[in-house]
PDB file of C-alpha atoms in Angstrom:
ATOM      1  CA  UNK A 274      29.278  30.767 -15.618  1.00 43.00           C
ATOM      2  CA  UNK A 275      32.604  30.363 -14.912  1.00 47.00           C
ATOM      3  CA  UNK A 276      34.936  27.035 -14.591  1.00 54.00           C
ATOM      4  CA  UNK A 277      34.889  25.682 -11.054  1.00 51.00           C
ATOM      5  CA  UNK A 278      32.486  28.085  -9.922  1.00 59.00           C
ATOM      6  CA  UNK A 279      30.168  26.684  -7.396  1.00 69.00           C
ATOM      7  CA  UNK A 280      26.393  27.510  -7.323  1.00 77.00           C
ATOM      8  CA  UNK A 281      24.870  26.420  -4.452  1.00 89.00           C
ATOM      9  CA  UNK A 282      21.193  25.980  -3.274  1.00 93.00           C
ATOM     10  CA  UNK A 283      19.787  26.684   0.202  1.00 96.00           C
ATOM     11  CA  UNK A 284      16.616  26.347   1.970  1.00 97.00           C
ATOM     12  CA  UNK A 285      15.432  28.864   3.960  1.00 97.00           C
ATOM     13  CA  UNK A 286      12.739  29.139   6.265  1.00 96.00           C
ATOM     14  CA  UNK A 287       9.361  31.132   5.521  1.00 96.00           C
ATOM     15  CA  UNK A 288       8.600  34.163   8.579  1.00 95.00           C
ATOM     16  CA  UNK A 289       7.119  37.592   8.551  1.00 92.00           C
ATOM     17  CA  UNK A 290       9.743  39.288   6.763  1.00 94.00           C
ATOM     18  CA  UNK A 291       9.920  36.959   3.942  1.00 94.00           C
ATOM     19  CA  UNK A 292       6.457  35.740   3.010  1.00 95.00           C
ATOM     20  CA  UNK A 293       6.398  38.074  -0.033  1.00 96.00           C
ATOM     21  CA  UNK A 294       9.016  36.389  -1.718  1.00 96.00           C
ATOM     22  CA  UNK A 295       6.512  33.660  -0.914  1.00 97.00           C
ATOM     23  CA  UNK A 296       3.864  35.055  -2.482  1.00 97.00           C
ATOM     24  CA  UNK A 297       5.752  36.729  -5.373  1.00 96.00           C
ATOM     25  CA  UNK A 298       6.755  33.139  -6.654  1.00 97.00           C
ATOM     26  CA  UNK A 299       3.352  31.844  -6.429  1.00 97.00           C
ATOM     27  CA  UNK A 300       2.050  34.546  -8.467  1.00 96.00           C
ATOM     28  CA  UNK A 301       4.123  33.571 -11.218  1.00 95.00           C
ATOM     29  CA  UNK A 302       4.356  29.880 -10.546  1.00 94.00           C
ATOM     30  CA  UNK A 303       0.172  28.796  -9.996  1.00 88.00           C
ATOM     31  CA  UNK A 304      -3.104  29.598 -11.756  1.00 81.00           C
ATOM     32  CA  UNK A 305      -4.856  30.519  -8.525  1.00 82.00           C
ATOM     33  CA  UNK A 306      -4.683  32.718  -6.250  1.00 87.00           C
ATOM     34  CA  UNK A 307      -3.665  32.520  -2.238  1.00 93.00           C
ATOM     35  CA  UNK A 308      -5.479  33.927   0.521  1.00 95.00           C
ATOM     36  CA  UNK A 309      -4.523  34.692   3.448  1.00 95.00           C
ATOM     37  CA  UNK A 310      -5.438  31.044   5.732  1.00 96.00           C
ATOM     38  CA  UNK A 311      -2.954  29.473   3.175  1.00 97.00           C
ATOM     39  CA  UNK A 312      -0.499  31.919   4.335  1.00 97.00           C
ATOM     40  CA  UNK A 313      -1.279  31.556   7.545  1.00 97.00           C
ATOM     41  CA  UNK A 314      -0.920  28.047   7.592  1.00 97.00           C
ATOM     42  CA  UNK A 315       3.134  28.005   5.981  1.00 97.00           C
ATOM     43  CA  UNK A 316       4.004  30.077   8.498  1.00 97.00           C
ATOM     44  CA  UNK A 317       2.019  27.943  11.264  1.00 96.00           C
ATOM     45  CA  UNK A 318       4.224  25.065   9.610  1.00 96.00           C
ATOM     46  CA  UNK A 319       7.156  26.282  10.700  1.00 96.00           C
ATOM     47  CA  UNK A 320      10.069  23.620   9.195  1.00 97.00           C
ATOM     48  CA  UNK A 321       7.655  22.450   6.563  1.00 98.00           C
ATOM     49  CA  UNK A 322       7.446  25.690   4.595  1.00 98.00           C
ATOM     50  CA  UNK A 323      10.614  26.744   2.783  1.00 98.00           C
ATOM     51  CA  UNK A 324      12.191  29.036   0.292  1.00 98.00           C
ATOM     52  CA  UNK A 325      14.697  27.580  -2.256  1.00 98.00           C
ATOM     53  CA  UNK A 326      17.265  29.903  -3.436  1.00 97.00           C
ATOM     54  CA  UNK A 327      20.249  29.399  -6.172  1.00 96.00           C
ATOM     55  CA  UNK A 328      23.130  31.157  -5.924  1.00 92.00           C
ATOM     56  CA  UNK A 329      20.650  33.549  -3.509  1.00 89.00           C
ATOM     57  CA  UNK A 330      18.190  33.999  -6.251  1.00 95.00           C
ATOM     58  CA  UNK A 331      14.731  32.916  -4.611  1.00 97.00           C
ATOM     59  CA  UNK A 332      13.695  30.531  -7.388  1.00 98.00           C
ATOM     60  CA  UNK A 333      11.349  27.876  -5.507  1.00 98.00           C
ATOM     61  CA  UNK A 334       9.305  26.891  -2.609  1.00 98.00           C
ATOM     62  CA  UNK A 335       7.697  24.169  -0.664  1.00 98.00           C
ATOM     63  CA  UNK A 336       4.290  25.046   1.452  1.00 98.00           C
ATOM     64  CA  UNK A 337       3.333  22.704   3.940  1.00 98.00           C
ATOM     65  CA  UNK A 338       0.012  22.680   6.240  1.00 97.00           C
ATOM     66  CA  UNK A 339       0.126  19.837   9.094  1.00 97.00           C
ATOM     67  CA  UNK A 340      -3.603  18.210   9.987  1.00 96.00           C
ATOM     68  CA  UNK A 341      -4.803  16.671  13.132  1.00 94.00           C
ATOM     69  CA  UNK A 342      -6.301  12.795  12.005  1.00 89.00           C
ATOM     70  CA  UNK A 343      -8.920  11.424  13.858  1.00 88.00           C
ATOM     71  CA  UNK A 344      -7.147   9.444  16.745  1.00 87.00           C
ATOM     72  CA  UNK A 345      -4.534  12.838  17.030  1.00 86.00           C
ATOM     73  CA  UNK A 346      -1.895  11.552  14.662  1.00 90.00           C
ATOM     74  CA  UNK A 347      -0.716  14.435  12.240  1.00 94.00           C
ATOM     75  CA  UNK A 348      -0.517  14.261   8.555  1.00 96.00           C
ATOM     76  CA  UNK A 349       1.339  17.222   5.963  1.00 98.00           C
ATOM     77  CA  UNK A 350      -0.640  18.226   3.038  1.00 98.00           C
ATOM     78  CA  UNK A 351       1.702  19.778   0.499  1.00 98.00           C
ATOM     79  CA  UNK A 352      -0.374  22.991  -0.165  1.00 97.00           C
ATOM     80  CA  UNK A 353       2.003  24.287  -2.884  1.00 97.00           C
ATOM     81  CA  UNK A 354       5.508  22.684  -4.447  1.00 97.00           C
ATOM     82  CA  UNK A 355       7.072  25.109  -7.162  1.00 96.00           C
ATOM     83  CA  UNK A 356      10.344  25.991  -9.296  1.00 97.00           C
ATOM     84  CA  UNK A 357      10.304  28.760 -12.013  1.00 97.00           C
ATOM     85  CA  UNK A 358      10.777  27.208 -15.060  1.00 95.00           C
ATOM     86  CA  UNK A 359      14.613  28.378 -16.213  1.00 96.00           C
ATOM     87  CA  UNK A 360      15.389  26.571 -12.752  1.00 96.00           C
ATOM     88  CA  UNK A 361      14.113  23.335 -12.937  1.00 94.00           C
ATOM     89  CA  UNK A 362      15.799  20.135 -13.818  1.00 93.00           C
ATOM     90  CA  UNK A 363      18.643  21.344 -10.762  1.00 95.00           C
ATOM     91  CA  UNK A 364      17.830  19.378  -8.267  1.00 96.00           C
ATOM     92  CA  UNK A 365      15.680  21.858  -6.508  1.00 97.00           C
ATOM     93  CA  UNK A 366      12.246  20.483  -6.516  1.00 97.00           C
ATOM     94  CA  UNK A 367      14.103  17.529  -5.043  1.00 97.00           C
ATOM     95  CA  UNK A 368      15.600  18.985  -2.170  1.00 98.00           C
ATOM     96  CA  UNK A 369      12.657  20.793  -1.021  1.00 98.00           C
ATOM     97  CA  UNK A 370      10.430  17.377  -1.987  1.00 98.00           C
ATOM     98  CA  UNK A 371      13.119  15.626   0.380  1.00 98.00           C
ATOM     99  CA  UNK A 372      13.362  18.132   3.357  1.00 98.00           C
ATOM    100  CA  UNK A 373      10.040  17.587   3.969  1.00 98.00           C
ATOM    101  CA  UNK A 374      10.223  13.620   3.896  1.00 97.00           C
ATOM    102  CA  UNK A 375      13.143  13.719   5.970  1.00 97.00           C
ATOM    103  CA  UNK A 376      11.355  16.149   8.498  1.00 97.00           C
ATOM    104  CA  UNK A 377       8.059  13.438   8.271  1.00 97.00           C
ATOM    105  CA  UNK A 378      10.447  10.455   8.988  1.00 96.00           C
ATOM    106  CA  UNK A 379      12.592  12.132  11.972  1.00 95.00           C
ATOM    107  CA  UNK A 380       9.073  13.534  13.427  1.00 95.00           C
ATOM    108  CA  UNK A 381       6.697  10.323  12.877  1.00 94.00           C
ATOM    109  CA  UNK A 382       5.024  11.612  10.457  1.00 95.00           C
ATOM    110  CA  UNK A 383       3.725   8.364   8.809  1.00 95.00           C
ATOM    111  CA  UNK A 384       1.195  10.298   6.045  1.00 97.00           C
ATOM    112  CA  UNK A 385       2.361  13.069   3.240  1.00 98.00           C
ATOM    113  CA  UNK A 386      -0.824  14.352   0.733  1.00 98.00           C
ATOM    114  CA  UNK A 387      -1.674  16.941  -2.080  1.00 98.00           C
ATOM    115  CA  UNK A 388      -3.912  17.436  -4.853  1.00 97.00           C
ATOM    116  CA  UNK A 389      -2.179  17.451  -8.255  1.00 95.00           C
ATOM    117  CA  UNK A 390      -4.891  18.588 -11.312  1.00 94.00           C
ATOM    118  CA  UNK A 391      -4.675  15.225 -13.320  1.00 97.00           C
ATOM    119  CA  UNK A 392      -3.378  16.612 -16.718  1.00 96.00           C
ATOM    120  CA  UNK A 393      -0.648  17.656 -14.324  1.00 94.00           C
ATOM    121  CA  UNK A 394       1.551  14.782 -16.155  1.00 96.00           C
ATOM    122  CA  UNK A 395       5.263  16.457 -15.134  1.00 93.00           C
ATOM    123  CA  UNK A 396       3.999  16.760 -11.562  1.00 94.00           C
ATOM    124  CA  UNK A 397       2.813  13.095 -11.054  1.00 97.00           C
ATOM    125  CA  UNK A 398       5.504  11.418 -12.665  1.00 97.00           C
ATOM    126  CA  UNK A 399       7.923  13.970 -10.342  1.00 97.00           C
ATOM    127  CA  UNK A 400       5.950  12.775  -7.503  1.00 98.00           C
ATOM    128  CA  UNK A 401       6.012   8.882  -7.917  1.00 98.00           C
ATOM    129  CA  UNK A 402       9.758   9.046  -7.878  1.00 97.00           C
ATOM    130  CA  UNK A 403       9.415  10.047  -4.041  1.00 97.00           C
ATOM    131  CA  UNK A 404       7.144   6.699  -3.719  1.00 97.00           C
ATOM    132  CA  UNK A 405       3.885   8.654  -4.036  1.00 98.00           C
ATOM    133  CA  UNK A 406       0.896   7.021  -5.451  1.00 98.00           C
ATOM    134  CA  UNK A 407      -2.327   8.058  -6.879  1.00 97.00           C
ATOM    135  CA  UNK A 408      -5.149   7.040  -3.822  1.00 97.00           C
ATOM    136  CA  UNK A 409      -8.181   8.974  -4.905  1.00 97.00           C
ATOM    137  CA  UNK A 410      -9.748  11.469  -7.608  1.00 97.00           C
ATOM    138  CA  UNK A 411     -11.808  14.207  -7.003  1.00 97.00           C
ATOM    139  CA  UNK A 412     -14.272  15.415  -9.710  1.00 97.00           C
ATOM    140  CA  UNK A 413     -14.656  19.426  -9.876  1.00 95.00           C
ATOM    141  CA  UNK A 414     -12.206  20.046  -7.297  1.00 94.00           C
ATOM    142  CA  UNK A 415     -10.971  23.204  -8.939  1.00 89.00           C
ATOM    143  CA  UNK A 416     -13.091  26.135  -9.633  1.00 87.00           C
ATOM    144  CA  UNK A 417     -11.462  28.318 -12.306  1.00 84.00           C
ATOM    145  CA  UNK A 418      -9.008  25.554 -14.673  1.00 87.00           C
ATOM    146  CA  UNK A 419      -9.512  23.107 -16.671  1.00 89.00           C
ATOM    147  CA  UNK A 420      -9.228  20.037 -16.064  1.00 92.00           C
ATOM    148  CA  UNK A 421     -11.529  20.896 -12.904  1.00 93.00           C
ATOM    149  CA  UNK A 422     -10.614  17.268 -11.675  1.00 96.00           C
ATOM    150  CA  UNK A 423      -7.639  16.507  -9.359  1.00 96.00           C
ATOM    151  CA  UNK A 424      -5.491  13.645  -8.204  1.00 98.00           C
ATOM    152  CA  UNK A 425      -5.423  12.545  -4.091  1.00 98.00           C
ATOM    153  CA  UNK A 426      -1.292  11.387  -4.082  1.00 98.00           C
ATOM    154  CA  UNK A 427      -0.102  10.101  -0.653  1.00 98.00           C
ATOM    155  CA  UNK A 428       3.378   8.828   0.224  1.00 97.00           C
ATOM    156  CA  UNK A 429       2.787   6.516   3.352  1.00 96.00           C
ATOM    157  CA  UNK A 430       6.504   6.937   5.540  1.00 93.00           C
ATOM    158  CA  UNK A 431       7.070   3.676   7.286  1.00 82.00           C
ATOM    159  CA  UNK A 432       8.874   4.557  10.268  1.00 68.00           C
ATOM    160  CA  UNK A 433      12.142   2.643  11.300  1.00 61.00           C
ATOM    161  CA  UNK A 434      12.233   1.034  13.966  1.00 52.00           C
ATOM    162  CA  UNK A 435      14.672   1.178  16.674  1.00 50.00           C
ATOM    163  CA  UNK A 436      16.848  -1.297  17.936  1.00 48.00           C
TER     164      UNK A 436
END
C-alpha cells in the first residue's frame, strides 16, 4: 500500500440483492451451516444486520435477530459476528460490535445476547471488552463441534436518562 493512502471501512446494510455476500462469508467464516429462518431473520433486522467492507472488499458481517420478552420489551441476539482472518485486528469487528450497541442505546434496547462455544477464547475475551459477561452455560448446545457446550454472554445497556 501506498504512503498516505487511505483505506476506509463501511457498513452496509444486508437486502435481497446482497444476502449472498452474506452467505458467502459465513461459509468460510463458521462451522455450521445457515438456513434459511436465519436469513430471514437479518433481513427482518433491518439496521442490525450489516456487511463490513475494506477498501470495498466485503470482509465481515454482523447478523442480528430482535426478540419479543415477556412484558413486550425487545432484546438482539447476535446470531453471527465475523471477520476473515487476513482482516482482523483493523478495527472491524469493532465497528460492527459498536453499530449495533449504538443502535440498542438510541432505540432502548436495554438487553444484547449470543452464544459463544466456550473454547471460543478470542471471541470471549473480544466480547468482554464491549462490557459483556458470561450469564449462563448451556451443555450440548451444538450438534456437530466440539466443544458441544456454549457460553450465554449478555451486555445489559443502561439507558441515559434525559434531563
Amino acid at each position: 500500500m501506498g504512503i498516505g493512502r487511505q483505506v476506509t471501512t463501511s457498513l452496509d446494510g444486508v437486502r435481497d440483492k446482497n444476502i449472498m455476500q452474506l452467505k458467502k462469508l459465513n461459509s468460510v467464516l463458521f462451522p455450521v451451516r445457515y438456513n434459511d429462518k436465519y436469513y430471514a431473520d437479518a433481513l427482518a433486522s433491518g439496521e442490525f444486520t450489516k456487511l463490513a467492507y475494506y477498501s470495498d472488499i466485503c470482509v465481515g458481517s454482523i447478523a442480528c435477530r430482535l426478540e419479543k420478552k415477556e412484558g413486550g420489551a425487545v432484546r438482539v441476539y447476535i446470531m453471527t459476528l465475523g471477520v476473515l482472518a487476513p482482516y482482523r485486528g483493523l478495527g472491524i469487528g469493532t465497528k460492527l460490535l459498536n453499530h449495533v450497541i449504538d443502535l440498542c442505546t438510541k432505540q432502548n434496547i436495554s438487553e444484547i445476547y449470543l452464544h459463544v462455544q466456550t473454547n471460543n477464547d478470542d471471541a470471549i475475551q473480544f466480547y468482554k471488552k464491549f462490557g459483556f459477561e458470561i450469564t449462563d452455560t448451556i451443555q450440548n448446545y451444538y450438534t456437530n463441534i466440539t466443544p458441544p457446550d456454549c457460553y450465554v454472554v449478555t451486555r445489559f445497556i443502561t439507558q441515559e436518562t434525559k434531563k
